[in-house]
Coordinates of C-alpha atoms (C1' of nucleotides) in Angstrom, one line a residue:
Chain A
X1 CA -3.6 10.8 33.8
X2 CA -3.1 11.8 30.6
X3 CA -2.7 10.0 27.2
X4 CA 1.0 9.9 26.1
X5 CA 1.9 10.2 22.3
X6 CA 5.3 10.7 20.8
X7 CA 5.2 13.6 18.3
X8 CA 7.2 13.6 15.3
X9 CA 6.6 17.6 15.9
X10 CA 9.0 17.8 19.3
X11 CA 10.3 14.0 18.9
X12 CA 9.3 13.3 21.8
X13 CA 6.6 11.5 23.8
X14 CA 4.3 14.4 25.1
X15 CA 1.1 14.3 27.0
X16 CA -1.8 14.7 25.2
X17 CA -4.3 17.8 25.8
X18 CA -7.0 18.4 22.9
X19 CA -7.3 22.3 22.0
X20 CA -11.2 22.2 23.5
X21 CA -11.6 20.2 26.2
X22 CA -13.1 16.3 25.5
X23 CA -13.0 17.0 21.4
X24 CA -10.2 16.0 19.4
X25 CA -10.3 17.2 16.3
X26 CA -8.3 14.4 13.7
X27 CA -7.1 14.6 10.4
X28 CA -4.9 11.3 8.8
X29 CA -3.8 10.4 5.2
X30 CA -5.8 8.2 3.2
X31 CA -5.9 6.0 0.3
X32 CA -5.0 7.2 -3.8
X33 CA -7.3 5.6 -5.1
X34 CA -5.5 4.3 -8.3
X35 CA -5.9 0.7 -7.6
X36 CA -6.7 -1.3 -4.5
X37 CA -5.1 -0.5 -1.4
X38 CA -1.9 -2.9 0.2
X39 CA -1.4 -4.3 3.7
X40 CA 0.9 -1.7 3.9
X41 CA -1.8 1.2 3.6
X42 CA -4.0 -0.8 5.7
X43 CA -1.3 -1.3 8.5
X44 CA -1.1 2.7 9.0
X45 CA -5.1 2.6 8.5
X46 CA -5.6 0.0 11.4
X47 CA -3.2 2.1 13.3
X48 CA -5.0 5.3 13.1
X49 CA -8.1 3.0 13.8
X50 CA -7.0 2.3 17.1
X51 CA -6.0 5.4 17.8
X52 CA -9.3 6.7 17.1
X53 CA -10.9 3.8 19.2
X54 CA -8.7 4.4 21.7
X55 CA -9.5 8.1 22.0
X56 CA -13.0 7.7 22.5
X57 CA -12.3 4.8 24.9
X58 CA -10.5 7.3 26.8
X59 CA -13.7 9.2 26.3
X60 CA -12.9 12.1 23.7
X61 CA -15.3 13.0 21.3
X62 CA -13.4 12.4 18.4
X63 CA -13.7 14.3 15.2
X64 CA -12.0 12.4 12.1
X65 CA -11.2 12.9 9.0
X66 CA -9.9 10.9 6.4
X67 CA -9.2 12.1 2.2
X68 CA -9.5 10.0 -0.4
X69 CA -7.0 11.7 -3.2
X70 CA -8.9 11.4 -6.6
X71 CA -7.2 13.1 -8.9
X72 CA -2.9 12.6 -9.4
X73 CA -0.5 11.8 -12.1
X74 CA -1.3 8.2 -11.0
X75 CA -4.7 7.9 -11.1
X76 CA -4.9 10.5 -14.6
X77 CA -2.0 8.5 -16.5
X78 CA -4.3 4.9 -15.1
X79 CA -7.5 5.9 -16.0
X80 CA -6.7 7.0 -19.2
X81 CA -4.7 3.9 -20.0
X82 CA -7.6 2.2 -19.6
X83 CA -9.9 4.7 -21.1
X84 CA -12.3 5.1 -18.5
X85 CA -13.4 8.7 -16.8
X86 CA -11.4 9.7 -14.1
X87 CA -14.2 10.0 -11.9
X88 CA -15.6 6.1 -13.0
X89 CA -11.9 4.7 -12.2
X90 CA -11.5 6.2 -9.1
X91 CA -15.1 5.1 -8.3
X92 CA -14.2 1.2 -8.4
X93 CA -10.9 1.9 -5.9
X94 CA -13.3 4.0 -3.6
X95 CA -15.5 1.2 -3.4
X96 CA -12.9 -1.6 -3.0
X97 CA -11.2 0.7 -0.1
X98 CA -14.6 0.5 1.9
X99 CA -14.9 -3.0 1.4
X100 CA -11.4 -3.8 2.5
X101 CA -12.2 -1.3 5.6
X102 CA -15.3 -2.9 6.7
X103 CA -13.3 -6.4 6.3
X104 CA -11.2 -5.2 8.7
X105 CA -13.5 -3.7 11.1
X106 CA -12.1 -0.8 10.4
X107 CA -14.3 1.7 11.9
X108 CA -16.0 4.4 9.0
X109 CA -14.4 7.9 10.2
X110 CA -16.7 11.2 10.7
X111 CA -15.7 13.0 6.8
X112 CA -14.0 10.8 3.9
X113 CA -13.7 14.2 1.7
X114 CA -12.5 13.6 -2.0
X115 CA -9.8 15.8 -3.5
X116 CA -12.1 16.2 -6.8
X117 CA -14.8 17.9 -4.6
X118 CA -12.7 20.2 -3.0
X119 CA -11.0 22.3 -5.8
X120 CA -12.4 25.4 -4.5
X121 CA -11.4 25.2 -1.4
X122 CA -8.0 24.5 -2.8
X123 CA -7.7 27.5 -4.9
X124 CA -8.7 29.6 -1.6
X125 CA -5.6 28.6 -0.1
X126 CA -3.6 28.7 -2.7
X127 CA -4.6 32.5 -3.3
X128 CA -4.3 33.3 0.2
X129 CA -0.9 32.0 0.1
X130 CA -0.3 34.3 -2.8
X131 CA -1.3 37.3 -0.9
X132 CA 1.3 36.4 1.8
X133 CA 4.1 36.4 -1.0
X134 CA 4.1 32.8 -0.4
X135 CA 4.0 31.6 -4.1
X136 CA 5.0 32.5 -8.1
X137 CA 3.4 31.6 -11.5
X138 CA 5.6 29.9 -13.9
X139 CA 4.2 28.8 -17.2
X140 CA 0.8 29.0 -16.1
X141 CA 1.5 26.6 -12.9
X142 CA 1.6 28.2 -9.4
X143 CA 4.6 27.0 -7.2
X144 CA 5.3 27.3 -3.4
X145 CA 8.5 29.4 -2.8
X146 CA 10.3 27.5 -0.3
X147 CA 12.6 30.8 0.3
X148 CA 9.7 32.3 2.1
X149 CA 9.3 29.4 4.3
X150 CA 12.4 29.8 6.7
X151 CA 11.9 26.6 8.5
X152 CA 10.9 24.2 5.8
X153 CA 13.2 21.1 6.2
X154 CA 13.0 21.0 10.2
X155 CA 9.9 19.5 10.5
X156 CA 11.9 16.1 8.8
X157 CA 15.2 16.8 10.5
X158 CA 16.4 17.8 7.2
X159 CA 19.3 20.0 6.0
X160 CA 18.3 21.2 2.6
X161 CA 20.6 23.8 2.3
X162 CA 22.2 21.7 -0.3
X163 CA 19.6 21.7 -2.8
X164 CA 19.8 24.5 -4.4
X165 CA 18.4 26.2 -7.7
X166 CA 20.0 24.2 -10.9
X167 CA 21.2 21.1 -8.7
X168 CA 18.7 19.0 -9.0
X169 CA 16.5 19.7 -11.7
X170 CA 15.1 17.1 -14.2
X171 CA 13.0 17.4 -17.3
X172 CA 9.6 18.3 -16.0
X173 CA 10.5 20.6 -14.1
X174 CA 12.5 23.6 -15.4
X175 CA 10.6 26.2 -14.8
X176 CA 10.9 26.1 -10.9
X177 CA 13.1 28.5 -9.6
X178 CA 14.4 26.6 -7.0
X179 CA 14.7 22.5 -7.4
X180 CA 12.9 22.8 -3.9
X181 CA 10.4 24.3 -4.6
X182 CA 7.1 22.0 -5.0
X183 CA 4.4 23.0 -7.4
X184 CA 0.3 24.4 -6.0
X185 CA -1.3 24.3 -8.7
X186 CA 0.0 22.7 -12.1
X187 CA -0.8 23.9 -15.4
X188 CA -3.0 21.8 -17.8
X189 CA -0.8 19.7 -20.4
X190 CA -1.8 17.6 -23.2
X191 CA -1.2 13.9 -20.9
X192 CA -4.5 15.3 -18.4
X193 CA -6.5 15.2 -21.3
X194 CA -10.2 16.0 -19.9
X195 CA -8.7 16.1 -16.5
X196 CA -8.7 19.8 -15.4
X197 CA -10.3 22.8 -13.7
X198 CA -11.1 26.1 -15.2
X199 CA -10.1 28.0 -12.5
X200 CA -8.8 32.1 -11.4
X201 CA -5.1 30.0 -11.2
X202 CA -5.8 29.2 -14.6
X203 CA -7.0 25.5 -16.6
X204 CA -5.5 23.0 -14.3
X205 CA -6.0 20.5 -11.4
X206 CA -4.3 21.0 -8.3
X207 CA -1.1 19.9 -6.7
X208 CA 0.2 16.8 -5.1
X209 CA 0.1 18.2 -1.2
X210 CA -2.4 21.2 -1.4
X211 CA -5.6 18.9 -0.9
X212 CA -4.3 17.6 2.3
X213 CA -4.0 21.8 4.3
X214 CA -6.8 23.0 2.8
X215 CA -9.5 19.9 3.4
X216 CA -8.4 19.2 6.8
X217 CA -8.3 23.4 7.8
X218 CA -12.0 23.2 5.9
X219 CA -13.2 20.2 8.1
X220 CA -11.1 21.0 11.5
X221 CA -10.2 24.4 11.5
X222 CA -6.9 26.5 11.2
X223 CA -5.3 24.9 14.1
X224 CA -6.7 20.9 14.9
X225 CA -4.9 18.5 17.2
X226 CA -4.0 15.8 15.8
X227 CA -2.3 14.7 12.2
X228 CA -1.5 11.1 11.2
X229 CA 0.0 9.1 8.2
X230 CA 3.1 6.9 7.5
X231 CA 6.9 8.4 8.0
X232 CA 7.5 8.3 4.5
X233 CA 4.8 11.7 4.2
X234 CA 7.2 13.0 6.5
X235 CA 9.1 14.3 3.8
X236 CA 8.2 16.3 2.0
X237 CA 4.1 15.5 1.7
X238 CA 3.4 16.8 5.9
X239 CA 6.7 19.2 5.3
X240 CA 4.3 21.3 2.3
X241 CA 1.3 20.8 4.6
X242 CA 3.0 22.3 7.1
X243 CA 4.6 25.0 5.1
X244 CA 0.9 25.7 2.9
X245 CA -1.1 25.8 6.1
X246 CA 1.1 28.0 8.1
X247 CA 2.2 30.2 5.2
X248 CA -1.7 30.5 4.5
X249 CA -3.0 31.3 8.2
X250 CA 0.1 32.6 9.6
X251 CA -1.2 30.1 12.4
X252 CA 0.6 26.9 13.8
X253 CA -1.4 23.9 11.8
X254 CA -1.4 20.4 13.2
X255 CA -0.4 20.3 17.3
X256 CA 0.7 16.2 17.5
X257 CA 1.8 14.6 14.6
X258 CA 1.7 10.9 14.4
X259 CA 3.7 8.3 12.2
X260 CA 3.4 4.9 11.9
X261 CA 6.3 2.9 10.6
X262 CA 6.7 0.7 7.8
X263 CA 5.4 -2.6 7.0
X264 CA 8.0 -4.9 5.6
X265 CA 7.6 -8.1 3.8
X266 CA 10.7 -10.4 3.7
X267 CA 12.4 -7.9 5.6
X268 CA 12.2 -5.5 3.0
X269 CA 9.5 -2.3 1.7
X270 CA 6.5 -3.9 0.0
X271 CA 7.4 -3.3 -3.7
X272 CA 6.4 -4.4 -6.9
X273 CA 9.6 -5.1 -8.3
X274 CA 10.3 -7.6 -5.8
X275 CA 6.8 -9.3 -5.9
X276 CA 6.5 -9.0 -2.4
X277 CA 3.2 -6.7 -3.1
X278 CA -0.2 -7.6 -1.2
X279 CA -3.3 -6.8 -0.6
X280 CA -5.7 -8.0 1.5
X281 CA -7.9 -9.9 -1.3
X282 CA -4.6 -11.7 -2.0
X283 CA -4.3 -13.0 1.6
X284 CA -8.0 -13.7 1.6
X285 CA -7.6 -16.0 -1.3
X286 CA -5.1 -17.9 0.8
X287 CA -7.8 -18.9 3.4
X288 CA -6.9 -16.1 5.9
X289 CA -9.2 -14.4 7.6
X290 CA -9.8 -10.6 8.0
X291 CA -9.2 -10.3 11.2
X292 CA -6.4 -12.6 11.3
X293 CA -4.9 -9.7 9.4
X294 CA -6.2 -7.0 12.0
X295 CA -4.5 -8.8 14.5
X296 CA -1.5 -8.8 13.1
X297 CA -1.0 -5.4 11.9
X298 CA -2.3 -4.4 15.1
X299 CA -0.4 -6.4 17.4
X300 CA 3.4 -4.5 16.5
X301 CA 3.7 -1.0 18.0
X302 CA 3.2 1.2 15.4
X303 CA 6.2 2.9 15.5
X304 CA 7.9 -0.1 15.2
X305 CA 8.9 -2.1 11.6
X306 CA 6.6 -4.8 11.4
X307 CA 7.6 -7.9 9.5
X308 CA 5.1 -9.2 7.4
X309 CA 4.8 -13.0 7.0
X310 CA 2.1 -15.9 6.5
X311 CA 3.1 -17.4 9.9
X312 CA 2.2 -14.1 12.0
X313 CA -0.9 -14.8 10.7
X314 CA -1.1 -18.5 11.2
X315 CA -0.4 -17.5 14.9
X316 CA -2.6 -14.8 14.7
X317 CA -5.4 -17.3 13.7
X318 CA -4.2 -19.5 17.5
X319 CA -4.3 -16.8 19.3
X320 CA -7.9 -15.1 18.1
X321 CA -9.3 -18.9 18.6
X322 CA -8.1 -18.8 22.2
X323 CA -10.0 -15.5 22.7
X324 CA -13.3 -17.0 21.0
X325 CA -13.2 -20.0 22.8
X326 CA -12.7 -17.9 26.2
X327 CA -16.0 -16.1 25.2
X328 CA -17.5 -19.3 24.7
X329 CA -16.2 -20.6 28.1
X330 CA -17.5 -18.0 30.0
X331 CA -21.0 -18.7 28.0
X332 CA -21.0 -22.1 29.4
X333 CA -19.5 -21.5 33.1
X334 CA -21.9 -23.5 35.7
X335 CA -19.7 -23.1 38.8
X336 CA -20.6 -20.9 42.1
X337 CA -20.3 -16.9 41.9
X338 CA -17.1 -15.6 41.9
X339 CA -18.1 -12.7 43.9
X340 CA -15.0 -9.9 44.8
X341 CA -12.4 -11.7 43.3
X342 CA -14.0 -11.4 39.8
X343 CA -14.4 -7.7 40.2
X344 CA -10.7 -7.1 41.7
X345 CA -9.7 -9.0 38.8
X346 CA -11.7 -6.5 36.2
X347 CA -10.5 -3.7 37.7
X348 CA -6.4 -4.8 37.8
X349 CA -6.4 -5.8 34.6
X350 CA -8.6 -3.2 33.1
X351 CA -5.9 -0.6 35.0
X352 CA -3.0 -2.6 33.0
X353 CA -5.0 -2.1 30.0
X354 CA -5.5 1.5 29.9
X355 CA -2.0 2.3 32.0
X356 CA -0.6 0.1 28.6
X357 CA -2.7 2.2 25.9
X358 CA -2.0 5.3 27.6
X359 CA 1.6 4.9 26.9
X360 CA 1.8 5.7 23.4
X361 CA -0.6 3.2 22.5
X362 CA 1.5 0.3 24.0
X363 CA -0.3 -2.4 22.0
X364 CA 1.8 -5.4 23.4
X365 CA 1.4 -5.7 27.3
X366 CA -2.3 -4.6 26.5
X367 CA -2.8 -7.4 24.9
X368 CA -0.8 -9.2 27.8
X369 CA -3.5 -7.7 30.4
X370 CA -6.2 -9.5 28.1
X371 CA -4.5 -12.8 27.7
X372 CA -3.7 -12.8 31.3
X373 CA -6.8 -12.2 32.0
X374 CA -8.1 -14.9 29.7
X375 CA -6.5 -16.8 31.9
X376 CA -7.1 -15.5 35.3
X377 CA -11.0 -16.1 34.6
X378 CA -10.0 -19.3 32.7
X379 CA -8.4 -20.7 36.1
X380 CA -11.6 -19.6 37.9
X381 CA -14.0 -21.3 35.5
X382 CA -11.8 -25.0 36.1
X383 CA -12.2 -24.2 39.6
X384 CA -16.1 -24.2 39.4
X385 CA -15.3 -20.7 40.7
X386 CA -17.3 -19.3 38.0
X387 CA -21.1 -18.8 37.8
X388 CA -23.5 -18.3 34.9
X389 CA -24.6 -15.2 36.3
X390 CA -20.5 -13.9 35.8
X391 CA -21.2 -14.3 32.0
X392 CA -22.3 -10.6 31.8
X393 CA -19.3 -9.0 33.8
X394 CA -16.3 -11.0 32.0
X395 CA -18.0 -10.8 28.6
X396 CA -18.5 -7.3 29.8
X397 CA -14.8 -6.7 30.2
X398 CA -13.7 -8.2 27.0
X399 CA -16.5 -6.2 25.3
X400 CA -15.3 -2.9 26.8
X401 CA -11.0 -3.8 25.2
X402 CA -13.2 -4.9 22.2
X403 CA -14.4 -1.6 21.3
X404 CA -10.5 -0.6 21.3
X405 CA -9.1 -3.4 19.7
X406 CA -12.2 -4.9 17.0
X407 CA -10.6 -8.4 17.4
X408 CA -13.5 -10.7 17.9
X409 CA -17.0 -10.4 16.9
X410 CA -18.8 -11.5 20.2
X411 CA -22.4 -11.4 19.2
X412 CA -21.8 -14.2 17.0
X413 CA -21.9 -17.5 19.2
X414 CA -25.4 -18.4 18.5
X415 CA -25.6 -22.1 19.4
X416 CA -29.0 -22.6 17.6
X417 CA -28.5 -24.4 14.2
X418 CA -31.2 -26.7 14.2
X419 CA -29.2 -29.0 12.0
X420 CA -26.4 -29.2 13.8
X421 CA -28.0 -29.5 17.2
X422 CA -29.8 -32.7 15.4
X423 CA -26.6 -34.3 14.9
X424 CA -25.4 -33.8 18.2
X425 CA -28.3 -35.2 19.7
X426 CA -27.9 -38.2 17.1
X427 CA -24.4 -38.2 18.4
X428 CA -24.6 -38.4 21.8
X429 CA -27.6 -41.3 21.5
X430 CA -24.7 -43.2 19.7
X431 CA -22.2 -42.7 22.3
X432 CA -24.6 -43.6 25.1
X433 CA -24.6 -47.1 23.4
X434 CA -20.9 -47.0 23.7
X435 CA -21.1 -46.6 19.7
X436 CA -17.9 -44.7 19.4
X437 CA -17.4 -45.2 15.2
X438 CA -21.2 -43.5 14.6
X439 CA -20.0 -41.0 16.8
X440 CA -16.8 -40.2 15.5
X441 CA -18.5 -40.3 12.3
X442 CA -20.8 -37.7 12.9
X443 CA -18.5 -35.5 14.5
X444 CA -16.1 -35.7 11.3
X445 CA -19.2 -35.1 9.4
X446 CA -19.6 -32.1 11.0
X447 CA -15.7 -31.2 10.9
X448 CA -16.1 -31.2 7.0
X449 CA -18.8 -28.5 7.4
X450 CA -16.2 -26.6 9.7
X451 CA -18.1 -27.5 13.1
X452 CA -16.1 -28.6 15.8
X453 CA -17.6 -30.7 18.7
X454 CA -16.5 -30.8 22.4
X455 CA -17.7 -32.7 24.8
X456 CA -18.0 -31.4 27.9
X457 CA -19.2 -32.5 31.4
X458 CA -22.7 -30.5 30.9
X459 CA -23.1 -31.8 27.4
X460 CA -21.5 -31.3 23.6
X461 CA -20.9 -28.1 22.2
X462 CA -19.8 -26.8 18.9
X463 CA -18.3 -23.9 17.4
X464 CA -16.9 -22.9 13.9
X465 CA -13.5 -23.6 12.7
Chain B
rG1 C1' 27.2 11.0 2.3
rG2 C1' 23.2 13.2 5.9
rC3 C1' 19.0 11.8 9.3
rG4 C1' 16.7 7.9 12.1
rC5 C1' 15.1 3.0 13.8
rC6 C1' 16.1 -2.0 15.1
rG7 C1' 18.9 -6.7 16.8
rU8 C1' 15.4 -10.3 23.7
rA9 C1' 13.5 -18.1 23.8
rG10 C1' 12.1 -22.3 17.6
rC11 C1' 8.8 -17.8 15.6
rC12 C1' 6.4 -13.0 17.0
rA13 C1' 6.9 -9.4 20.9
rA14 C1' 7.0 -6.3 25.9
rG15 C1' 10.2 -4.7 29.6
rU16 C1' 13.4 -2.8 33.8
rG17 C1' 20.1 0.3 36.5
rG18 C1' 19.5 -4.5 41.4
rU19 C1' 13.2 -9.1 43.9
rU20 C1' 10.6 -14.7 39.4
rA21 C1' 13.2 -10.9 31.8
rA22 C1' 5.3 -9.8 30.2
rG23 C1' 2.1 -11.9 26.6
rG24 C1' 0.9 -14.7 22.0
rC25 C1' 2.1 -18.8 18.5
rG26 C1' 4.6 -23.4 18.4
rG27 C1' 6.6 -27.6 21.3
rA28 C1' 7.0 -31.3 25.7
rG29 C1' 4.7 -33.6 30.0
rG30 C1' 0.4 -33.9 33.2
rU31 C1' -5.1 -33.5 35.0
rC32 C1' -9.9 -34.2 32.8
rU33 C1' -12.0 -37.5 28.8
rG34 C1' -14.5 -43.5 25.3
rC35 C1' -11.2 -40.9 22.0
rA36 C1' -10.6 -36.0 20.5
rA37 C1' -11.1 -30.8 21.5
rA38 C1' -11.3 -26.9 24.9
rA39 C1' -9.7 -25.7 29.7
rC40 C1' -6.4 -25.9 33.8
rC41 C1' -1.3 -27.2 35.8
rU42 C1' 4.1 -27.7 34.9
rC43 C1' 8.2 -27.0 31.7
rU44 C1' 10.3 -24.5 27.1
rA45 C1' 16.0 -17.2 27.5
rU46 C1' 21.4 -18.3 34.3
rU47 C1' 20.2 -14.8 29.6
rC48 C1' 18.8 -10.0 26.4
rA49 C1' 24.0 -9.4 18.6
rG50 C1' 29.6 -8.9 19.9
rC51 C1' 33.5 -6.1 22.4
rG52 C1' 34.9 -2.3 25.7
rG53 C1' 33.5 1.7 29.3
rU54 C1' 30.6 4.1 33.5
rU55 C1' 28.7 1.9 38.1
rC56 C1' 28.9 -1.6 44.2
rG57 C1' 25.7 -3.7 40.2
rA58 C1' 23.7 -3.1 33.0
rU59 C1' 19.8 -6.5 28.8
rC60 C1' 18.5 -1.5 30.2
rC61 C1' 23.4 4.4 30.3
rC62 C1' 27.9 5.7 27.0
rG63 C1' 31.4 4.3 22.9
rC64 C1' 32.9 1.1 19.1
rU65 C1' 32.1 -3.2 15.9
rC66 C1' 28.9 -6.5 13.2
rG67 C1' 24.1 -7.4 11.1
rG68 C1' 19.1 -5.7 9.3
rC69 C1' 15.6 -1.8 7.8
rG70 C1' 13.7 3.0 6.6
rC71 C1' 13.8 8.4 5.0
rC72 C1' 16.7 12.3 2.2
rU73 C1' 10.9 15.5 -3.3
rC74 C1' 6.2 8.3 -6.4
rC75 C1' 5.0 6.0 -1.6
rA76 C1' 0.8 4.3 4.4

RNA sequence: GGCGCCGUAGCCAAGUGGUUAAGGCGGAGGUCUGCAAAACCUCUAUUCAGCGGUUCGAUCCCGCUCGGCGCCUCCA
C-alpha cells in the first residue's frame, strides 16, 4: 500500500510513487535568516520533519534538502542597520536556526545550501532562461516575462488576467513591463551597499525566488519528487519556481507539492503588530519545554490551522509525562510473560499506526494507536500480565513510532544517581519505623530538586519532573 | 470582489451515509497505598454551529444562513 499525500499540484490526495524506486528526492523552504526563526516557521519545519521521518519509516531513502536564503532586502536593509557584514549577520541567525532545530529534535537534513554560495548556479539558470526567450533586461535588472509562461497563475488557482501592465505598479518598480512580471536578477542600487555580485547579468545579487529552482534542480535534478513549504509560498514564491524551472528545462519540475497550513495565535496570523510574535526561546523562558512544543505543532494535521496557545502546551506537557512514565512502567514490569497477546497487540496497533500515517500523514489517530496502546500494555502490566523480559518488545514498539514522531527521549531513564538513591534508602529506613514526617520530608526535599518519588510494591522509584 | 479552509464534549482533536462518535489534556468517583504519585477500572457529546433539501436513514452528500481563519506579488 502506498503512501497517500494531497498535492497542491492536482488538489487532490494522490498516491505516492518516487521517480526511482526507494529514493525520494526532497526539496522544502527554509529559514531567511534575518533574525531568529518563529513557531510559525518551526510548525512547517516540524511538519516536513515528519514527513521526512516518516518516509524513511516507510523505508525510502530520502534525499533532503533544505536552503537557508542569505542574501534579501531583509537581511541587506538589517545587517546594514546594524552595521555588521552581511555574511557575519546572517551567520548569528544560521546558528540560532540549528540550535532551535536540534531543540526540537528536529532531524539535520542531507544539504542546508546557502543562497550566497550559489550565485553561479543562479546565473546559469537565469541565462538559460534567457535563451528560451523567457526573460528581458531593464535598467540593468533581468526580469521573468510572465507572457511567456502561459500557465503561470494555475498552479495557485489564480486568475491574473486582471493584472495587467500599468495597474498595479508602485514606485520601485517601473521599469517592469508587466506589473506581473517578478524580477531574476536585480540591479545593484546604492541601499545594497557592499552587497553584490559582479556577474555576466551585470553588478547585482539575485532575485527573491531564483535561489529556490536552481539550488534544488543543482542538488535533485531537473525533475525531483517532492516540494514542501507553507501555503503562503504558494503564491507567487512556488508559482516563479515553477515557472523558472520549467521555463529553464522545458521539463515538469517538482511531482507532489506539499503545504502546511498556518499557525495562528489568538486565532489570528502570528504578527508583529499584534504582539502575538514568538519564538521558541520566548516559550522556553516561560518554563516550557522543547518538546512540549514538538508535540504540539505536531499533533494538528498539517493542513489544518493550528491554534496556538500556552494551554496546548500545558496539555502537551500531561500527555508526554504519560508516555515517559509508560516507558518507565514497562522498565519496572515484574509480572509473568505476556506471550502472543503482546505480539498481536504490536502488530494491531503498529497496523493502525502506519494505515494512520499513510493517510496523508494522519497525525491524530496515530497518536490514538500509541495512547491506546499505552494503555493496552498499561492494563497488562496491572494484571501482572507483563514480564521483565517484555521490556525489549514494548519499548521496542514505542522506539520504532519514536523514530517518526521524536517525542520522547527513551535512553534517558538512568535510575543511577548515587545521591538520590541515598535519600531513598534514608527514606524508606524512616518509613519502616512508621516515621512518616522524615519521610515526607525527604521526598519534598527531593521534589525541590525536581525528583519525584513513587512508591511502589517492589520498592521506591524516582523520575524527573 | 476572486480563490480556499474551518466550526464535533470544559479545552485540543479524529472520524463514518446506518453496530458503542477515536485519542490527548482537564474533571468526578473507585481499586491500590501510611499519605502521595503512577497505574488500572468507571463516568464526563442521545449528539456533531443553525435552517432547509436529497435519502428508508445524515454529524458525514447538496443548498442557504451565521461565525472564525487564510491566500490574491514581505511571509513557514
Amino acid at each position: 500500500m502506498a503512501i497517500r499525500l494531497y498535492n497542491t499540484l492536482t488538489r487532490r490526495i494522490e498516491d505516492f510513487h518516487p521517480l526511482e524506486n526507494g529514493k525520494v528526492r526532497l526539496y522544502t523552504c527554509g529559514p531567511t535568516v534575518y533574525n531568529v526563526a518563529h513557531i510559525g516557521n518551526f510548525r512547517a519545519f516540524v511538519f516536513y520533519d515528519m514527513l521526512r521521518r516518516y518516509l524513511k519509516y516507510r523505508g525510502y531513502e530520502v534525499f533532503h534538502v533544505m536552503n537557508l536564503t542569505d542574501v534579501d532586502d531583509k537581511t541587506i536593509r538589517d545587517s546594514a542597520a546594524e552595521g555588521v557584514p552581511l555574511q557575519d549577520y546572517t551567520a548569528r541567525y544560521k546558528k540560532a536556526f540549528f540550535e532551535d532545530r536540534d531543540a526540537l529534535r528536529i532531524e539535520p537534513v542531507e544539504v542546508y545550501p546557502a543562497a550566497t554560495e550559489h550565485i553561479p548556479d543562479m546565473v546559469r539558470t537565469i541565462e538559460r532562461l534567457a535563451e528560451r526567450g523567457h526573460t528581458y533586461v531593464a535598467e540593468g535588472s533581468t526580469y521573468f516575462k510572465i507572457d511567456t509562461f502561459p500557465s503561470y497563475g494555475k498552479f495557485a488557482n489564480l486568475d491574473l488576467s486582471g493584472t495587467r501592465a500599468g495597474a498595479r505598479i508602485t514606485s520601485d518598480e517601473y521599469e517592469k513591463e508587466d506589473a506581473r512580471d517578478f524580477v531574476l536578477w536585480k540591479a545593484w542600487t546604492p541601499e545594497d551597499g557592499p552587497v553584490f555580485w559582479d556577474t555576466p547579468l551585470g553588478r547585482g545579487r539575485p532575485g527573491w525566488h531564483i535561489e529556490c529552482s536552481a539550488m534544488s534542480q543543482k542538488y535533485l535534478g531537473e525533475t525531483f519528487d517532492i516540494h514542501g513549504g507553507g501555503v503562503d509560498l504558494i503564491f507567487p514564491h512556488h508559482q516563479n519556481e515553477i515557472a523558472q524551472a520549467e521555463g529553464a528545462t522545458g521539463k515538469p519540475f517538482v511531482r507532489y507539492w506539499l503545504h502546511s497550513e498556518f499557525l495562528l495565535v489568538d486565532g489570528q496570523k502570528m504578527s508583529k503588530c499584534l504582539g502575538n510574535f514568538y519564538t521558541l526561546r520566548d516559550i522556553l523562558e516561560r518554563g516550557y519545554k522543547p518538546m512540549e512544543v514538538r508535540y504540539v505543532l505536531l499533533a494538528t494535521h498539517y493542513r489544518q490551522q493550528l491554534n496556538f496557545t500556552f494551554d496546548a502546551l500545558t496539555a502537551a506537557r500531561g500527555a508526554l509525562e504519560r508516555l515517559r512514565d509508560f516507558a518507565r512502567n514497562v522498565h519496572l514490569a515484574g509480572g509473568n510473560e505476556a506471550g502472543e497477546i503482546l505480539d498481536e497487540t504490536n502488530e494491531r496497533r503498529e497496523k493502525e499506526f502506519v494505515a494512520s500515517l499513510d493517510d496523508d500523514l494522519n497525525i491524530a489517530p496515530a497518536l490514538g494507536a500509541v495512547f491506546n496502546y499505552v494503555r493496552d500494555i498499561g492494563r497488562l502490566i496491572a494484571d501482572g500480565k507483563l514480564a521483565q523480559q517484555d521490556e525489549v518488545k514494548v519499548l521496542g514498539k514505542l522506539r520504532d513510532w519514536n523514530k517518526v514522531l521524536g517525542l520522547i527521549d527513551l535512553e534517558d531513564e538512568t535510575m543511577t544517581d548515587i545521591e538520590v538513591l541515598q535519600m531513598i534508602e534514608l527514606r524508606t529506613q524512616a518509613r519502616a519505623n512508621w516515621d512518616w514526617d522524615r519521610a515526607d520530608q525527604i521526598r519534598l526535599e527531593l521534589e525541590r530538586k525536581g525528583i519525584v518519588l513513587e512508591d511502589r510494591r517492589g520498592g521506591t522509584v524516582w523520575k524527573r519532573k
